[in-house]
Amino acid sequence: MNCYNKTFLPIHFYFFTDQNCTTHEEIKSYFENAWSLVKNENYEARDVKWLYAGSHSATCTYTYFYEGYINEKYTCGYGRATNVFVKEFDNWLLIHEHLSPLPNNSSIQTSS
């Protein structure tokens, strides 16, 4: 997919609940596998907090919500995320993403 080449720098780190990805091919494979498993997926970033937003880098945290069908069974859930962006030649590129489940003691609201 061409979007990978335009979105990522050569160095990037993605931390998922079940796997760490550090190469372009690992990240691409991870996302393509997830997209093939979850049908009619809806993914939302909620409660976005910008920790830093400068002229050449930015960092945010947010709560993610997902829903869709896996093996024709509806599933949904929440987690937390951190994204780090850098600006290269007037384009914002994602160089790091960390996705993980919410802690057990989280008091998140489950409605949008």
Coordinates of N, CA, C and O in Angstrom, one line a residue:
M1 N 0.8 -1.2 0.0 CA 0.0 0.0 0.0 C 0.9 1.2 0.0 O 1.8 1.3 0.8
N2 N 0.6 2.2 -0.8 CA 1.3 3.4 -0.9 C 1.2 4.3 0.4 O 2.1 5.1 0.7
C3 N 0.1 4.2 1.1 CA -0.1 5.0 2.3 C 0.9 4.8 3.3 O 1.3 5.6 4.1
Y4 N 1.5 3.6 3.4 CA 2.6 3.3 4.3 C 3.8 4.1 4.0 O 4.4 4.6 4.9
N5 N 4.2 4.2 2.8 CA 5.3 5.0 2.4 C 5.2 6.5 2.7 O 6.2 7.1 3.0
K6 N 4.0 7.0 2.7 CA 3.8 8.4 2.9 C 3.5 8.7 4.4 O 3.6 9.9 4.8
T7 N 3.3 7.7 5.2 CA 2.9 8.0 6.6 C 4.0 7.7 7.6 O 4.1 8.3 8.6
F8 N 5.0 6.8 7.2 CA 6.0 6.4 8.2 C 7.4 6.8 7.7 O 7.7 6.8 6.6
L9 N 8.2 7.2 8.7 CA 9.6 7.4 8.5 C 10.3 6.0 8.5 O 9.7 5.0 8.9
P10 N 11.6 6.0 8.1 CA 12.3 4.7 8.1 C 12.4 4.1 9.5 O 12.5 2.9 9.7
I11 N 12.4 4.9 10.5 CA 12.5 4.5 11.9 C 11.2 4.7 12.6 O 10.7 5.8 12.6
H12 N 10.6 3.6 13.1 CA 9.3 3.7 13.8 C 9.2 2.5 14.7 O 9.7 1.5 14.5
F13 N 8.4 2.7 15.8 CA 8.2 1.7 16.8 C 6.7 1.7 17.1 O 6.1 2.7 17.5
Y14 N 6.1 0.5 16.9 CA 4.7 0.3 17.2 C 4.6 -0.7 18.3 O 5.1 -1.9 18.1
F15 N 3.9 -0.4 19.4 CA 3.8 -1.3 20.5 C 2.3 -1.7 20.6 O 1.5 -0.8 20.9
F16 N 1.9 -2.9 20.3 CA 0.6 -3.4 20.4 C 0.5 -4.3 21.6 O 1.5 -4.7 22.2
T17 N -0.7 -4.7 22.0 CA -0.9 -5.5 23.2 C -0.2 -6.9 23.0 O 0.5 -7.4 23.9
D18 N -0.2 -7.4 21.8 CA 0.4 -8.8 21.6 C 1.6 -8.8 20.8 O 2.2 -9.9 20.5
Q19 N 2.1 -7.6 20.3 CA 3.3 -7.7 19.5 C 4.0 -6.3 19.4 O 3.3 -5.3 19.4
N20 N 5.3 -6.3 19.3 CA 6.0 -5.0 19.0 C 6.5 -5.1 17.5 O 6.9 -6.1 17.1
C21 N 6.3 -4.0 16.8 CA 6.7 -3.9 15.4 C 7.7 -2.8 15.2 O 7.4 -1.7 15.7
T22 N 8.8 -3.1 14.6 CA 9.8 -2.1 14.4 C 10.3 -1.9 13.0 O 11.1 -1.0 12.7
T23 N 9.7 -2.6 12.1 CA 10.1 -2.4 10.7 C 8.8 -2.1 9.9 O 7.7 -2.4 10.3
H24 N 9.0 -1.5 8.8 CA 7.9 -1.1 7.9 C 7.0 -2.3 7.5 O 5.8 -2.3 7.6
E25 N 7.7 -3.4 7.2 CA 7.0 -4.7 6.8 C 6.2 -5.3 8.0 O 5.1 -5.8 7.8
E26 N 6.8 -5.2 9.2 CA 6.0 -5.8 10.4 C 4.8 -5.0 10.6 O 3.7 -5.5 10.9
I27 N 4.9 -3.6 10.6 CA 3.7 -2.8 10.8 C 2.7 -3.0 9.7 O 1.5 -3.2 10.0
K28 N 3.1 -3.0 8.5 CA 2.1 -3.2 7.4 C 1.4 -4.6 7.6 O 0.2 -4.7 7.4
S29 N 2.2 -5.6 7.8 CA 1.6 -6.9 8.0 C 0.6 -7.0 9.2 O -0.5 -7.6 9.1
Y30 N 1.0 -6.3 10.3 CA 0.1 -6.3 11.5 C -1.2 -5.7 11.2 O -2.3 -6.2 11.5
F31 N -1.2 -4.5 10.5 CA -2.4 -3.8 10.2 C -3.2 -4.5 9.2 O -4.5 -4.7 9.3
E32 N -2.6 -5.1 8.1 CA -3.4 -5.8 7.1 C -4.0 -7.0 7.7 O -5.1 -7.4 7.3
N33 N -3.3 -7.7 8.6 CA -3.9 -8.9 9.2 C -5.2 -8.5 10.1 O -6.2 -9.1 10.0
A34 N -5.0 -7.4 10.8 CA -6.1 -6.9 11.7 C -7.3 -6.5 10.8 O -8.5 -6.8 11.1
W35 N -7.0 -5.8 9.7 CA -8.1 -5.3 8.8 C -8.8 -6.5 8.1 O -10.0 -6.4 7.8
S36 N -8.1 -7.6 7.9 CA -8.7 -8.8 7.3 C -9.6 -9.6 8.2 O -10.5 -10.2 7.8
L37 N -9.3 -9.5 9.5 CA -10.0 -10.2 10.5 C -11.3 -9.5 11.0 O -12.3 -10.2 11.2
V38 N -11.2 -8.2 11.1 CA -12.3 -7.4 11.7 C -13.1 -6.8 10.5 O -12.6 -6.0 9.8
K39 N -14.4 -7.3 10.4 CA -15.2 -6.8 9.3 C -16.1 -5.6 9.8 O -16.5 -5.6 10.9
N40 N -16.4 -4.7 8.9 CA -17.2 -3.5 9.2 C -16.6 -2.8 10.4 O -17.4 -2.4 11.3
E41 N -15.3 -2.7 10.5 CA -14.7 -2.1 11.7 C -15.0 -0.6 11.8 O -15.0 0.2 10.8
N42 N -15.3 -0.1 13.0 CA -15.3 1.3 13.3 C -14.3 1.5 14.4 O -14.2 0.8 15.4
Y43 N -13.4 2.5 14.2 CA -12.3 2.8 15.1 C -12.4 4.3 15.4 O -12.5 5.1 14.5
E44 N -12.4 4.7 16.7 CA -12.5 6.1 17.0 C -11.4 6.4 18.1 O -11.1 5.6 19.0
A45 N -10.8 7.6 17.9 CA -9.9 8.2 18.9 C -10.8 9.2 19.8 O -11.3 10.1 19.2
R46 N -10.9 8.9 21.1 CA -11.7 9.7 21.9 C -10.8 10.4 23.0 O -9.8 9.8 23.4
D47 N -11.2 11.5 23.5 CA -10.5 12.2 24.6 C -9.1 12.4 24.3 O -8.2 12.1 25.1
V48 N -8.8 12.9 23.1 CA -7.5 13.2 22.7 C -6.9 14.3 23.5 O -7.5 15.4 23.7
K49 N -5.7 14.1 24.0 CA -4.9 15.1 24.8 C -3.6 15.3 24.1 O -2.8 14.3 24.0
W50 N -3.3 16.5 23.7 CA -2.0 16.8 23.1 C -1.0 17.2 24.2 O -1.2 18.2 24.9
L51 N 0.0 16.3 24.4 CA 1.0 16.5 25.4 C 2.0 17.5 25.0 O 2.6 18.3 25.8
Y52 N 2.3 17.5 23.7 CA 3.2 18.5 23.1 C 2.8 18.7 21.6 O 2.6 17.7 20.9
A53 N 2.8 19.9 21.2 CA 2.6 20.2 19.8 C 3.5 21.4 19.4 O 3.3 22.5 19.7
G54 N 4.6 21.0 18.7 CA 5.6 22.0 18.3 C 5.6 22.2 16.8 O 4.7 21.6 16.1
S55 N 6.5 22.9 16.3 CA 6.6 23.1 14.8 C 7.0 21.9 14.0 O 6.8 21.8 12.9
H56 N 7.7 21.0 14.7 CA 8.3 19.8 14.0 C 8.0 18.4 14.7 O 8.4 17.4 14.2
S57 N 7.3 18.5 15.8 CA 6.9 17.2 16.4 C 5.6 17.5 17.3 O 5.4 18.6 17.7
A58 N 4.9 16.4 17.6 CA 3.7 16.4 18.4 C 3.5 15.1 19.0 O 3.8 14.0 18.4
T59 N 2.9 15.1 20.2 CA 2.6 13.8 20.9 C 1.3 13.9 21.5 O 0.9 15.0 22.1
C60 N 0.5 12.9 21.4 CA -0.9 12.9 22.0 C -1.2 11.5 22.6 O -0.5 10.5 22.3
T61 N -2.1 11.5 23.5 CA -2.6 10.3 24.1 C -4.1 10.4 23.9 O -4.7 11.4 23.7
Y62 N -4.8 9.2 23.8 CA -6.2 9.1 23.6 C -6.7 7.8 24.0 O -6.0 6.8 24.2
T63 N -8.0 7.7 24.2 CA -8.7 6.4 24.4 C -9.3 6.0 23.1 O -9.9 6.8 22.4
Y64 N -9.0 4.8 22.7 CA -9.5 4.3 21.4 C -10.7 3.4 21.7 O -10.8 2.7 22.7
F65 N -11.7 3.4 20.8 CA -12.8 2.6 20.8 C -12.9 1.8 19.5 O -12.6 2.4 18.4
Y66 N -13.1 0.5 19.5 CA -13.3 -0.2 18.3 C -14.5 -1.1 18.4 O -15.0 -1.5 19.5
E67 N -15.1 -1.4 17.2 CA -16.2 -2.3 17.1 C -16.2 -2.9 15.7 O -15.7 -2.3 14.8
G68 N -16.7 -4.1 15.6 CA -16.8 -4.8 14.3 C -17.1 -6.2 14.5 O -17.6 -6.6 15.6
Y69 N -17.0 -7.0 13.5 CA -17.3 -8.4 13.5 C -16.1 -9.3 13.2 O -15.4 -9.1 12.2
I70 N -15.9 -10.2 14.1 CA -14.9 -11.2 13.9 C -15.6 -12.6 13.9 O -16.3 -12.9 14.8
N71 N -15.4 -13.3 12.8 CA -16.1 -14.6 12.6 C -17.6 -14.4 12.7 O -18.2 -15.2 13.4
E72 N -18.1 -13.3 12.2 CA -19.5 -13.0 12.2 C -20.1 -12.7 13.6 O -21.3 -12.6 13.8
K73 N -19.3 -12.5 14.6 CA -19.7 -12.2 15.9 C -19.3 -10.8 16.3 O -18.1 -10.4 16.1
Y74 N -20.2 -10.0 16.8 CA -20.0 -8.6 17.1 C -19.0 -8.5 18.3 O -19.1 -9.3 19.3
T75 N -18.0 -7.6 18.2 CA -17.1 -7.4 19.3 C -16.8 -5.9 19.4 O -16.9 -5.2 18.4
C76 N -16.5 -5.4 20.6 CA -16.1 -4.0 20.8 C -15.2 -3.9 22.0 O -15.2 -4.8 22.8
G77 N -14.6 -2.8 22.1 CA -13.7 -2.6 23.3 C -13.1 -1.2 23.3 O -13.2 -0.4 22.3
Y78 N -12.3 -1.0 24.3 CA -11.6 0.3 24.5 C -10.2 0.0 24.9 O -9.8 -1.1 25.3
G79 N -9.3 0.9 24.7 CA -7.9 0.9 25.1 C -7.3 2.3 25.1 O -8.0 3.2 25.0
R80 N -6.1 2.3 25.4 CA -5.4 3.6 25.4 C -4.3 3.6 24.4 O -3.7 2.6 24.1
A81 N -3.9 4.8 24.0 CA -2.9 5.0 22.9 C -2.1 6.2 23.1 O -2.5 7.2 23.7
T82 N -0.9 6.1 22.6 CA 0.0 7.2 22.5 C 0.6 7.3 21.1 O 1.0 6.3 20.6
N83 N 0.5 8.5 20.5 CA 1.1 8.6 19.2 C 2.1 9.8 19.2 O 1.9 10.8 19.8
V84 N 3.2 9.6 18.4 CA 4.2 10.6 18.3 C 4.4 10.9 16.8 O 4.5 9.9 16.0
F85 N 4.3 12.1 16.5 CA 4.4 12.6 15.1 C 5.6 13.5 14.9 O 6.0 14.2 15.8
V86 N 6.2 13.5 13.7 CA 7.2 14.4 13.3 C 6.9 15.0 12.0 O 6.2 14.4 11.2
K87 N 7.3 16.2 11.8 CA 7.0 16.9 10.5 C 8.3 16.9 9.6 O 9.4 17.3 10.0
E88 N 8.1 16.3 8.4 CA 9.2 16.2 7.4 C 8.7 16.8 6.1 O 7.7 16.3 5.6
F89 N 9.3 17.9 5.6 CA 8.9 18.5 4.4 C 7.4 18.8 4.3 O 6.8 18.4 3.3
D90 N 6.9 19.4 5.3 CA 5.5 19.9 5.4 C 4.5 18.7 5.5 O 3.3 18.9 5.3
N91 N 5.0 17.5 5.8 CA 4.1 16.4 6.0 C 4.2 15.8 7.5 O 5.4 15.7 7.9
W92 N 3.1 15.6 8.1 CA 3.2 15.0 9.5 C 3.2 13.5 9.3 O 2.4 12.9 8.6
L93 N 4.2 12.9 9.9 CA 4.4 11.4 9.9 C 4.3 10.8 11.2 O 4.9 11.4 12.2
L94 N 3.7 9.7 11.3 CA 3.6 9.0 12.6 C 4.8 8.1 12.8 O 5.0 7.2 11.9
I95 N 5.6 8.3 13.8 CA 6.8 7.5 14.0 C 6.7 6.5 15.2 O 7.5 5.6 15.4
H96 N 5.6 6.7 16.1 CA 5.5 5.8 17.2 C 4.0 5.7 17.6 O 3.3 6.7 17.6
E97 N 3.5 4.5 17.8 CA 2.2 4.3 18.3 C 2.3 3.2 19.4 O 2.9 2.2 19.2
H98 N 1.6 3.4 20.5 CA 1.6 2.4 21.6 C 0.1 2.2 21.9 O -0.6 3.2 22.3
L99 N -0.4 1.0 21.7 CA -1.8 0.7 22.0 C -1.8 -0.4 23.1 O -1.0 -1.4 23.0
S100 N -2.7 -0.2 24.1 CA -2.7 -1.2 25.1 C -4.1 -1.2 25.7 O -4.9 -0.2 25.6
P101 N -4.5 -2.2 26.4 CA -5.8 -2.2 27.1 C -5.8 -1.2 28.2 O -4.8 -0.8 28.7
L102 N -7.0 -0.8 28.6 CA -7.2 0.1 29.7 C -6.9 -0.7 31.0 O -7.1 -1.9 31.1
P103 N -6.3 0.0 32.0 CA -6.1 -0.7 33.3 C -7.4 -1.2 33.9 O -8.5 -0.6 33.6
N104 N -7.4 -2.2 34.7 CA -8.6 -2.8 35.3 C -9.4 -1.8 36.2 O -10.6 -1.9 36.3
N105 N -8.7 -0.8 36.7 CA -9.3 0.2 37.6 C -9.8 1.4 36.8 O -10.1 2.4 37.4
S106 N -9.8 1.4 35.5 CA -10.2 2.5 34.7 C -11.7 2.8 34.8 O -12.5 1.8 34.9
S107 N -12.1 4.0 34.9 CA -13.5 4.4 35.0 C -14.0 5.1 33.8 O -14.5 6.2 33.8
I108 N -13.7 4.5 32.6 CA -14.1 5.1 31.3 C -15.6 5.0 31.1 O -16.2 4.0 31.5
Q109 N -16.2 6.0 30.5 CA -17.5 5.9 30.1 C -17.6 5.1 28.8 O -16.8 5.3 27.9
T110 N -18.6 4.3 28.7 CA -18.7 3.4 27.6 C -19.7 3.9 26.5 O -20.0 3.2 25.6
S111 N -20.1 5.1 26.6 CA -21.0 5.7 25.6 C -20.2 6.8 24.9 O -19.3 7.4 25.5
S112 N -20.5 7.1 23.6 CA -19.8 8.1 22.9 C -20.2 9.5 23.2 O -21.1 9.8 23.8

